[in-house]
Coordinates of C-alpha atoms in Angstrom, one line a residue:
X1 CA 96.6 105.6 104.3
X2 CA 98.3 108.5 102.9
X3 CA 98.2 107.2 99.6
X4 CA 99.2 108.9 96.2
X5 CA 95.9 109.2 93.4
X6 CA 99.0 107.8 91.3
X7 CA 98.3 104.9 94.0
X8 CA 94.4 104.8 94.2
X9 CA 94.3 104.6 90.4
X10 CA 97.0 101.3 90.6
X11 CA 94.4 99.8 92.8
X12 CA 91.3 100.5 90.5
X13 CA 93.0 99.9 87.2
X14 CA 92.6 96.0 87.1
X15 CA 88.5 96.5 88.9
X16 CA 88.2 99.2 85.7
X17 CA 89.5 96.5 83.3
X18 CA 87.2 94.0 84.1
X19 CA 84.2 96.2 84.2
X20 CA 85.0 97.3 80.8
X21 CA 85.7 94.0 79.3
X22 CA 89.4 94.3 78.3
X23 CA 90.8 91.1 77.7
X24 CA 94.1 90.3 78.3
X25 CA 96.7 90.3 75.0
X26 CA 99.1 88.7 73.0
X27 CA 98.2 85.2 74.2
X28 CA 98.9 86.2 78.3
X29 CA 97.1 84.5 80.9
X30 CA 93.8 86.1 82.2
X31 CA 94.1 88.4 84.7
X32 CA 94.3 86.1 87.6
X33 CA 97.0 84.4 89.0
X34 CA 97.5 80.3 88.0
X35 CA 95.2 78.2 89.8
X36 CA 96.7 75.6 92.5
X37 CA 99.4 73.4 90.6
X38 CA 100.3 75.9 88.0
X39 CA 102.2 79.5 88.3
X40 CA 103.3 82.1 86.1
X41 CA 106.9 82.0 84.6
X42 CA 108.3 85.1 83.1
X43 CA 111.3 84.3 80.7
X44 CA 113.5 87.5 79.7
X45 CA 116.1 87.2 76.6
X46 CA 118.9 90.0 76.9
X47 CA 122.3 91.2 75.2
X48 CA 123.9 92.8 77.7
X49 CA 127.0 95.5 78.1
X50 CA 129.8 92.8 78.0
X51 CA 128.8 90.9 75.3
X52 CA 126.3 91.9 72.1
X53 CA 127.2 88.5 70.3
X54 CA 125.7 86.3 73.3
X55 CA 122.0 85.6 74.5
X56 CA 121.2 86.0 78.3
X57 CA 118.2 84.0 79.0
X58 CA 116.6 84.5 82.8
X59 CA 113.7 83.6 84.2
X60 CA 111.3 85.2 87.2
X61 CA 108.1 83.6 89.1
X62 CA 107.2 87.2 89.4
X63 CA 108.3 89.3 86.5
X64 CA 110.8 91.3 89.3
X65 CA 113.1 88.9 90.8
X66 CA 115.4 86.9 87.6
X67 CA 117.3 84.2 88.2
X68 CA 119.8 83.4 85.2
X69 CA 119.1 80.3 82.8
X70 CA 122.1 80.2 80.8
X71 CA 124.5 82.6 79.4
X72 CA 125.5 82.6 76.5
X73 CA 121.8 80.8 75.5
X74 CA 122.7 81.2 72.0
X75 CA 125.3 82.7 70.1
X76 CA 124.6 83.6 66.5
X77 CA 127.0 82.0 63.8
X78 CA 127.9 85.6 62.9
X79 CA 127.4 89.1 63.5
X80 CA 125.6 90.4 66.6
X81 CA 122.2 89.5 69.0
X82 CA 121.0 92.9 69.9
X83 CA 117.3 93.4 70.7
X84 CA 116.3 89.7 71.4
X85 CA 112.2 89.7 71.3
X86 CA 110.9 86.0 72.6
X87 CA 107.7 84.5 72.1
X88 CA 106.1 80.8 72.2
X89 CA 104.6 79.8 68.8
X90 CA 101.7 77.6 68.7
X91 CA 104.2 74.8 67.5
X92 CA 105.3 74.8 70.9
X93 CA 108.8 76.3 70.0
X94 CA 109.7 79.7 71.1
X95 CA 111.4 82.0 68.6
X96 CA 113.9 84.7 68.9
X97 CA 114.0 87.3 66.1
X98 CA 117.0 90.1 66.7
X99 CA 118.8 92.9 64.7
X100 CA 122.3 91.3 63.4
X101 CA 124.8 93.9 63.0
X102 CA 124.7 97.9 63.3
X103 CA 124.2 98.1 60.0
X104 CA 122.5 96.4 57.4
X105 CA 119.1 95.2 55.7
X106 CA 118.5 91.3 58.1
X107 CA 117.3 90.6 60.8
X108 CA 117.8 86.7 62.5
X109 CA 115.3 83.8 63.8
X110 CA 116.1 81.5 66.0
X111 CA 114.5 78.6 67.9
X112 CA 114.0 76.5 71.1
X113 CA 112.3 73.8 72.4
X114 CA 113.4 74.7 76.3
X115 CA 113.6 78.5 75.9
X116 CA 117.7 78.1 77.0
X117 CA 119.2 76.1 74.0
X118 CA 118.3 77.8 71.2
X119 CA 119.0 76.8 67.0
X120 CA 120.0 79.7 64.4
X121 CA 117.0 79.4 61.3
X122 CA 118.1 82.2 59.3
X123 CA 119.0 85.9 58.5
X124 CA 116.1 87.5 56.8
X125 CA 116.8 90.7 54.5
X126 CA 114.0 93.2 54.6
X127 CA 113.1 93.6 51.0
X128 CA 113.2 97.4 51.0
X129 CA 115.8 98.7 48.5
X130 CA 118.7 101.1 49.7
X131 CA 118.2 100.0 53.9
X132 CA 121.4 100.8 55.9
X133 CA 120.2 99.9 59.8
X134 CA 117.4 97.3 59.9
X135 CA 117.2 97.0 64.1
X136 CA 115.3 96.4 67.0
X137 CA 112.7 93.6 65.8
X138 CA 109.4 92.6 68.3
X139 CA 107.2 89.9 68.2
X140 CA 103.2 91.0 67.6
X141 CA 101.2 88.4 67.8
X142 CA 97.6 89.9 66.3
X143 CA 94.1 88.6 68.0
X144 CA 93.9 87.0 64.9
X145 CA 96.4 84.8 65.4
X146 CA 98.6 86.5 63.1
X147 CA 102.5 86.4 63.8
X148 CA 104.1 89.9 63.0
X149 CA 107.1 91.8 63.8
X150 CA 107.0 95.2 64.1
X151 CA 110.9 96.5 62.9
X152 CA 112.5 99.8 62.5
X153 CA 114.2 100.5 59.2
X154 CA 116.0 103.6 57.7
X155 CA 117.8 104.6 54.5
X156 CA 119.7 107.4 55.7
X157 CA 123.6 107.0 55.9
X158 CA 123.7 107.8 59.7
X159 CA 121.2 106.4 62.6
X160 CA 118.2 109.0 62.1
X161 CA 115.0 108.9 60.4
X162 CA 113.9 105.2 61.4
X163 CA 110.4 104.5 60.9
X164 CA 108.0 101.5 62.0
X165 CA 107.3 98.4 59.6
X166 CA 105.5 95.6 60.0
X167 CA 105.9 92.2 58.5
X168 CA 103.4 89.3 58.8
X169 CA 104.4 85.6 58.4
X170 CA 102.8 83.9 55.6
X171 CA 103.2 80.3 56.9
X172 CA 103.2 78.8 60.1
X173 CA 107.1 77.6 59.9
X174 CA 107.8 81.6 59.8
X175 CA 109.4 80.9 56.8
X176 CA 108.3 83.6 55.0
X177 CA 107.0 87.2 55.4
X178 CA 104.6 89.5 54.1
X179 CA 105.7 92.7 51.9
X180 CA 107.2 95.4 54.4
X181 CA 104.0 98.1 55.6
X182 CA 105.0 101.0 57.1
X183 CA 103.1 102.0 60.4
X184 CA 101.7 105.3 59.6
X185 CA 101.7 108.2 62.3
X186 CA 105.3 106.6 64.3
X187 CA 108.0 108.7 63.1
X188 CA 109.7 110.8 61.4
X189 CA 112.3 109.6 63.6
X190 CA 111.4 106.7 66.0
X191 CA 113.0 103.4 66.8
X192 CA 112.3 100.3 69.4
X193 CA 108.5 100.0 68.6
X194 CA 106.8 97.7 70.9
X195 CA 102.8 97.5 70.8
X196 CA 99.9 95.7 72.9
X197 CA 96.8 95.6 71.9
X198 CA 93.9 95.9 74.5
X199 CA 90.4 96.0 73.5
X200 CA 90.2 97.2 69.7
X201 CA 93.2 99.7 70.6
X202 CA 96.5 99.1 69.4
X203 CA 98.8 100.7 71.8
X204 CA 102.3 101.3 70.7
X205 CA 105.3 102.5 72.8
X206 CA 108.1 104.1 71.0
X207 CA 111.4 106.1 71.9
X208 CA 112.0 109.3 69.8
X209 CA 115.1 109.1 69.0
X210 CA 115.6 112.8 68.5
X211 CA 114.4 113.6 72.1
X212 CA 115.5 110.3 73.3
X213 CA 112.1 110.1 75.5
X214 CA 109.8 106.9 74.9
X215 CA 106.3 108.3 73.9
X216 CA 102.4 106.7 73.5
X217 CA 100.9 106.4 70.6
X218 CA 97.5 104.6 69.5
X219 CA 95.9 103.3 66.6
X220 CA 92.4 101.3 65.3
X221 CA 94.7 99.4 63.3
X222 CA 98.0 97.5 63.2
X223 CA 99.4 99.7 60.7
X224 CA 97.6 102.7 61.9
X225 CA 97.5 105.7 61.0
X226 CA 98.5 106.2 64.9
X227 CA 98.0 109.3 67.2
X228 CA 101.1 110.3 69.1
X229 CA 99.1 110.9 72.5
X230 CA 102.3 111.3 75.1
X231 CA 105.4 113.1 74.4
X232 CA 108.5 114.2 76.7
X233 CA 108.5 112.6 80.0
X234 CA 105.0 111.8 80.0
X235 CA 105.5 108.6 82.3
X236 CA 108.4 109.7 84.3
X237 CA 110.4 107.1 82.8
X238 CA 113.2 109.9 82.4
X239 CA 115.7 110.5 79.3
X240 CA 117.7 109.0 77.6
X241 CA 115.9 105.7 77.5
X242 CA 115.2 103.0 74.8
X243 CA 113.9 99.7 74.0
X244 CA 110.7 99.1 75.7
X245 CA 108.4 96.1 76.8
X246 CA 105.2 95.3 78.1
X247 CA 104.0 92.1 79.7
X248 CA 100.7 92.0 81.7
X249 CA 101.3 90.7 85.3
X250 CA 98.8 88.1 87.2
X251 CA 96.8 90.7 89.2
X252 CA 95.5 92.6 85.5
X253 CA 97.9 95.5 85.5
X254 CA 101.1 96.1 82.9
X255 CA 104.6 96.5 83.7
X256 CA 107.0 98.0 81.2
X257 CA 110.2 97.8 80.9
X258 CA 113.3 99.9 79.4
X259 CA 116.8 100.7 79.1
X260 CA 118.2 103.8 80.4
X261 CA 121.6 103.2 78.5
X262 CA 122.8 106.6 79.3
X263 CA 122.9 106.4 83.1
X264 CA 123.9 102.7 82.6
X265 CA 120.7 101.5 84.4
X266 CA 117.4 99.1 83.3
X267 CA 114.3 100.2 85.0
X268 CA 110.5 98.4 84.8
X269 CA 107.0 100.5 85.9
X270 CA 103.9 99.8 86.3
X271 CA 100.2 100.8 85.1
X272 CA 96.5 100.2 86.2
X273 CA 95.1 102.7 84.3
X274 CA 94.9 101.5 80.5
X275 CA 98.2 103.0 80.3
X276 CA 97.4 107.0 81.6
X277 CA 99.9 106.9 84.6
X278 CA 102.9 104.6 86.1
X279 CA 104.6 103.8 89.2
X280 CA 107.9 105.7 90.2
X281 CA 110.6 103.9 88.0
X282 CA 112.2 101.1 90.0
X283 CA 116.0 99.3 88.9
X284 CA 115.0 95.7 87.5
X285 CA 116.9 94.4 91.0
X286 CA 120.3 92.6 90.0
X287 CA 120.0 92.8 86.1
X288 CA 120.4 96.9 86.3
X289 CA 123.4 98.4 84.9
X290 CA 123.9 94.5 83.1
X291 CA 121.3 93.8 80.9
X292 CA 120.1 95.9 77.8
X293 CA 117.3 95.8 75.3
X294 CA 115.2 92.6 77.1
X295 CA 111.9 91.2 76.2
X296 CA 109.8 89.0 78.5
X297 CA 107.4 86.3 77.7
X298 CA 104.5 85.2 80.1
X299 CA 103.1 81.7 80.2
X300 CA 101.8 80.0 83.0
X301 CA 103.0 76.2 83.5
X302 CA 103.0 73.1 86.0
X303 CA 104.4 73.9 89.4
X304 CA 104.4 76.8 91.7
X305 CA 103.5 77.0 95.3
X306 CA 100.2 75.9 96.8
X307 CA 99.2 76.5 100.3
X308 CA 95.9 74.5 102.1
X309 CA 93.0 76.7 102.5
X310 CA 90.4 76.7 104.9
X311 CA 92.8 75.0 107.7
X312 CA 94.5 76.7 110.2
X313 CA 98.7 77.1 109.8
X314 CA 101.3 79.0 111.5
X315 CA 104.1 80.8 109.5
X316 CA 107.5 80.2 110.5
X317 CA 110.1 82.3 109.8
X318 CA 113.3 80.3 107.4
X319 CA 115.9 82.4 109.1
X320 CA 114.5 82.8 112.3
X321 CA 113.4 78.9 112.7
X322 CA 112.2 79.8 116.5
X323 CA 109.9 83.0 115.5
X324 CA 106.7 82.8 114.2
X325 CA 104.5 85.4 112.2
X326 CA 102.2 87.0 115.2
X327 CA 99.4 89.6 115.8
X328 CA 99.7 91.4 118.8
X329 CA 97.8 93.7 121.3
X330 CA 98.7 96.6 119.1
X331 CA 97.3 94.9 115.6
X332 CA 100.5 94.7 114.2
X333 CA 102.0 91.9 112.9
X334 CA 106.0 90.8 113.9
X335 CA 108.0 87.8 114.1
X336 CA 108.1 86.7 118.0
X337 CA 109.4 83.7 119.6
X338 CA 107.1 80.5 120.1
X339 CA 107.4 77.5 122.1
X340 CA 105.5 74.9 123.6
X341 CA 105.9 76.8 126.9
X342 CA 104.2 80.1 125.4
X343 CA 100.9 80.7 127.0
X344 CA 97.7 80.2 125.2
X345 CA 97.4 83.8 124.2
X346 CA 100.7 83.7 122.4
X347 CA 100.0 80.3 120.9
X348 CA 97.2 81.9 119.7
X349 CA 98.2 85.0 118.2
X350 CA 100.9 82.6 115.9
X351 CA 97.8 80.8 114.4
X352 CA 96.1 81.9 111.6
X353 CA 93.2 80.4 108.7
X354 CA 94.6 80.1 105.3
X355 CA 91.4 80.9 102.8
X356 CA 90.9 82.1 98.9
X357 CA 92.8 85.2 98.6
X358 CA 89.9 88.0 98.6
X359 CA 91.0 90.1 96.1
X360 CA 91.9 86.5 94.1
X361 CA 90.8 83.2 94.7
X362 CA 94.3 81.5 93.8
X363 CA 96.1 83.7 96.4
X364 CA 95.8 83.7 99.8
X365 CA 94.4 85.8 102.7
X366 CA 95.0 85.3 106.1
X367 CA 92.7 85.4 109.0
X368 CA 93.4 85.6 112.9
X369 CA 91.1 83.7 115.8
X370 CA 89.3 87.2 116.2
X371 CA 88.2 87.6 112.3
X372 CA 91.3 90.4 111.2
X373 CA 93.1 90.1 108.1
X374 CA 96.8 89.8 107.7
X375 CA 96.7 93.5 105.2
X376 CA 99.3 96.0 104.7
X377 CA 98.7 99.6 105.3
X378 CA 101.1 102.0 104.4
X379 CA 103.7 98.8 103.6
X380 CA 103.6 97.8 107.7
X381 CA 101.2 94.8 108.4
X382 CA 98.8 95.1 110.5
X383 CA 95.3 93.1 111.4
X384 CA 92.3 94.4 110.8
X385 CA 88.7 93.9 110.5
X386 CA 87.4 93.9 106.3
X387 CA 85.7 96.6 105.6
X388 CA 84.4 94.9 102.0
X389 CA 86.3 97.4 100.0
X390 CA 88.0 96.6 96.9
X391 CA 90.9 98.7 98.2
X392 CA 90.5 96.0 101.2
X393 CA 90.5 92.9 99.7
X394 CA 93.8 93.5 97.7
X395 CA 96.0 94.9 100.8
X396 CA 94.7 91.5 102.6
X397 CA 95.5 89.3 99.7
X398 CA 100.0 87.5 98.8
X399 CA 100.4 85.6 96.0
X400 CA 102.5 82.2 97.0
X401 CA 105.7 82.5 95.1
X402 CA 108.8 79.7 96.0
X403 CA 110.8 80.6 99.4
X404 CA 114.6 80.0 100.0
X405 CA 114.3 76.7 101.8
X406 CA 112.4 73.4 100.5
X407 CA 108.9 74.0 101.3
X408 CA 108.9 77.3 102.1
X409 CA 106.8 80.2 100.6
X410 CA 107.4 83.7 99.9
X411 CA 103.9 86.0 100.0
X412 CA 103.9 88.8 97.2
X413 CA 101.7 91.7 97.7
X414 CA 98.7 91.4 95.4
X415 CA 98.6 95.1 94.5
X416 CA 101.8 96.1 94.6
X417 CA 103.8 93.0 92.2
X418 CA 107.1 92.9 93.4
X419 CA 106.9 93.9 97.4
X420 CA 106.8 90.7 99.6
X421 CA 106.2 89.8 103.3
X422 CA 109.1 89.8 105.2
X423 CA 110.4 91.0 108.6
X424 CA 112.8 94.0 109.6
X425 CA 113.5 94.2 112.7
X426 CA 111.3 91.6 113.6
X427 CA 108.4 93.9 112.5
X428 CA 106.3 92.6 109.6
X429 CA 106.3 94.8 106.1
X430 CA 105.8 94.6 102.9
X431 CA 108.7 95.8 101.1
X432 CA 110.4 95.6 97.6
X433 CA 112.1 93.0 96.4
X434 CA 116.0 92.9 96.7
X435 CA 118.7 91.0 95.4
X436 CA 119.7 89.6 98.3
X437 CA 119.9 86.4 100.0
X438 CA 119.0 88.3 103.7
X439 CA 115.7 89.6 101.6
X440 CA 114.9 86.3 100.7
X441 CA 115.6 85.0 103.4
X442 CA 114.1 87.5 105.5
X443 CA 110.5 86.9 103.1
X444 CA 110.8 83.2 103.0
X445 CA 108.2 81.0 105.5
X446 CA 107.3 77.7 106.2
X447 CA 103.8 76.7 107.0
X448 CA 103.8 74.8 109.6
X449 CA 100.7 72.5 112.2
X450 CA 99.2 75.6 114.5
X451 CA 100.4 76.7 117.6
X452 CA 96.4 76.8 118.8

């Protein structure tokens, strides 16, 4: 396949998870994609570069592709929204908290019942005497239960020598907050902490703002004392970037994402390998060069797309209404024309069995009359025979995800989040998402009563 180890290790990672146990964190769904009925909603709260006084609220089926909610979501009754971090209580509200002004000892709440409209609580003043910049507050939600936020604080007159704190909320309204602890081994000089916990490891990202690189720290404990593990460009995430955020994504792995203000650019990446190595850097497609300093909270809810299983479908292209997804004589798949005066052989190459994804039970695999799988192999699609592997099983398995058209489906890639079926040239690929109502449109089908 010509595959990277970079690449082999993305397809282990979630395999290597399970074997070892590692649950999923901070409340995320397992990692599996939302059984029939349900799907996965990512929501993302941003400030952005024309406006830090105004909330940004998207949303995404696939933690790649946002679609704007409402702008401005929210607009504090003074001072700024930088840094928005989101997460859903177990009131059923979700709850901003954000830094308020460039300097300053508060940092704001607000709430929502919808996750668009949102309600100012109140500006909270970090009880720490002689504070001048009080920014970049995240949610941490502890296995516990426990809600924290993890904030970085410093007393020097200009922006240097921040160091991590943690508060924790002492009643469920989030009312009120736990003395300020400092998060031993993050500094002398870091800002935008974000941490995950997997297993019994806290894992904390952090940008050091005197080398302007995000580096990997971890720690036994909340407060630590943490081991800086990765410095420099560790990850290849460059310079000259800020504000990272994790979310895990159906198929197990974790995708962070972070804000390469210099270059005027907002990029995510992805990991399999608890963390050790990540994708190439990819631009979060129409919100780069916009958006700054997002979070993104996972929760699965009612809807989504579900296709039959075990029954026999043909995919129709949206934009191409007369071409159909096909195998032919060369295993590889295209979009060709189909009538009702095809012959039997074409009919036939245009109908395919809908099953249980392999790799995941609530996606979907595809299987010819002659027993191939619809897989990709080196991003082309081709048919082929399963060979049982594990690397198999995920190149032969798309995740149903809303098309353009009403009743129409887009298939994501299982092991590569954010690369969908669609056709170029009539050829079938799997490529990256875009932007762009011809990529949409170009991945959007509609199963449809077989050809044969």
């Amino acid at each position: 396949m010509n595959r990277t180890v970079r690449t082999l290790l993305a397809r282990l990672g979630p395999l290597l998870l399970v074997l070892l146990g590692v649950p999923a964190l901070q409340g995320t769904a397992s990692a599996a994609a939302p059984p029939a009925e349900q799907a996965t909603r990512y929501t993302m709260t941003a400030f952005t570069n024309s406006s830090e006084s105004n909330l940004y609220v998207y949303d995404s089926p696939d933690a790649t592709g946002f679609t704007l909610q409402k702008n401005p979501a929210y607009t504090p009754p003074s001072g700024l929204i930088r840094d928005p971090s989101i997460f859903k209580h177990t009131d059923g509200y979700y709850y901003l908290t954000y830094t308020t002004n460039w300097t300053g000892n508060t940092i704001g709440f607000a709430r929502s019942t919808d996750r668009v409209n949102w309600t100012f609580l109140y500006n909270y003043t970090i009880p720490i005497s002689g504070l001048t910049r009080t920014c970049a507050p995240e949610w941490f939600i502890d296995a516990d239960g426990s809600v924290n936020v993890i904030v970085s604080l410093t007393a020097a007159s200009t922006a240097t020598h921040f160091t991590a704190y943690k508060i924790t909320a002492t009643n469920s309204a989030l009312t009120a907050w736990s003395a300020p602890t400092q998060l031993s081994g993050i500094g002398p000089n870091n800002i935008d902490t974000f941490i995950v916990k997997v297993g019994s490891t806290y894992h904390a990202f952090t940008k050091n703002e005197t080398t302007k690189y995000i580096e990997y720290a971890t720690a036994s404990s909340l407060t630590g004392p943490y081991t800086v593990l990765k410095t420099g460009d560790w990850a290849g995430f460059g310079s000259w970037v800020e504000g990272p955020a994790l979310v895990q994504l159906d198929n197990g792995g974790w995708r962070i994402y972070f804000d390469g203000y210099r270059d005027g650019k907002y990029w995510y990446s992805d990991s399999y390998d608890n963390f050790a190595t990540w994708s190439t850097r990819t631009e979060v497609p129409g919100l780069s060069g916009f958006i700054r300093h997002a979070t993104v909270q996972k929760e699965t809810v009612p809807g989504g797309v579900t296709l039959p299983t075990n029954t026999t479908r043909s995919l129709r292209s949206v934009n191409y209404p007369d071409r159909y997804a096909v195998v032919r004589s060369d295993n590889l798949g295209y979009v060709d024309p189909v009538s009702t005066s095809s012959s039997t052989t074409v009919k036939q190459s245009a109908t395919f069995t809908v099953v249980p994804g392999l790799a995941d039970a609530n996606c979907y695999s595809f299987r010819d009359s002659a027993g191939h799988y619809l897989r990709h192999w080196d991003f082309r699609i081709r048919f082929d025979s399963s060979n049982g592997t594990d690397t198999f099983n995920k190149d032969a398995t798309y995740c149903a995800r809303p098309g353009t058209a009403s009743g129409s489906v887009r298939l994501e890639s299982y092991n590569y989040p954010g690369r969908y079926l669609r056709h170029y040239n009539y050829a079938l690929r799997v490529d990256p998402y875009r932007n762009t109502d011809t990529f949409r449109a170009d991945s959007s089908f509609t199963t449809v009563s077989p050809w044969a």
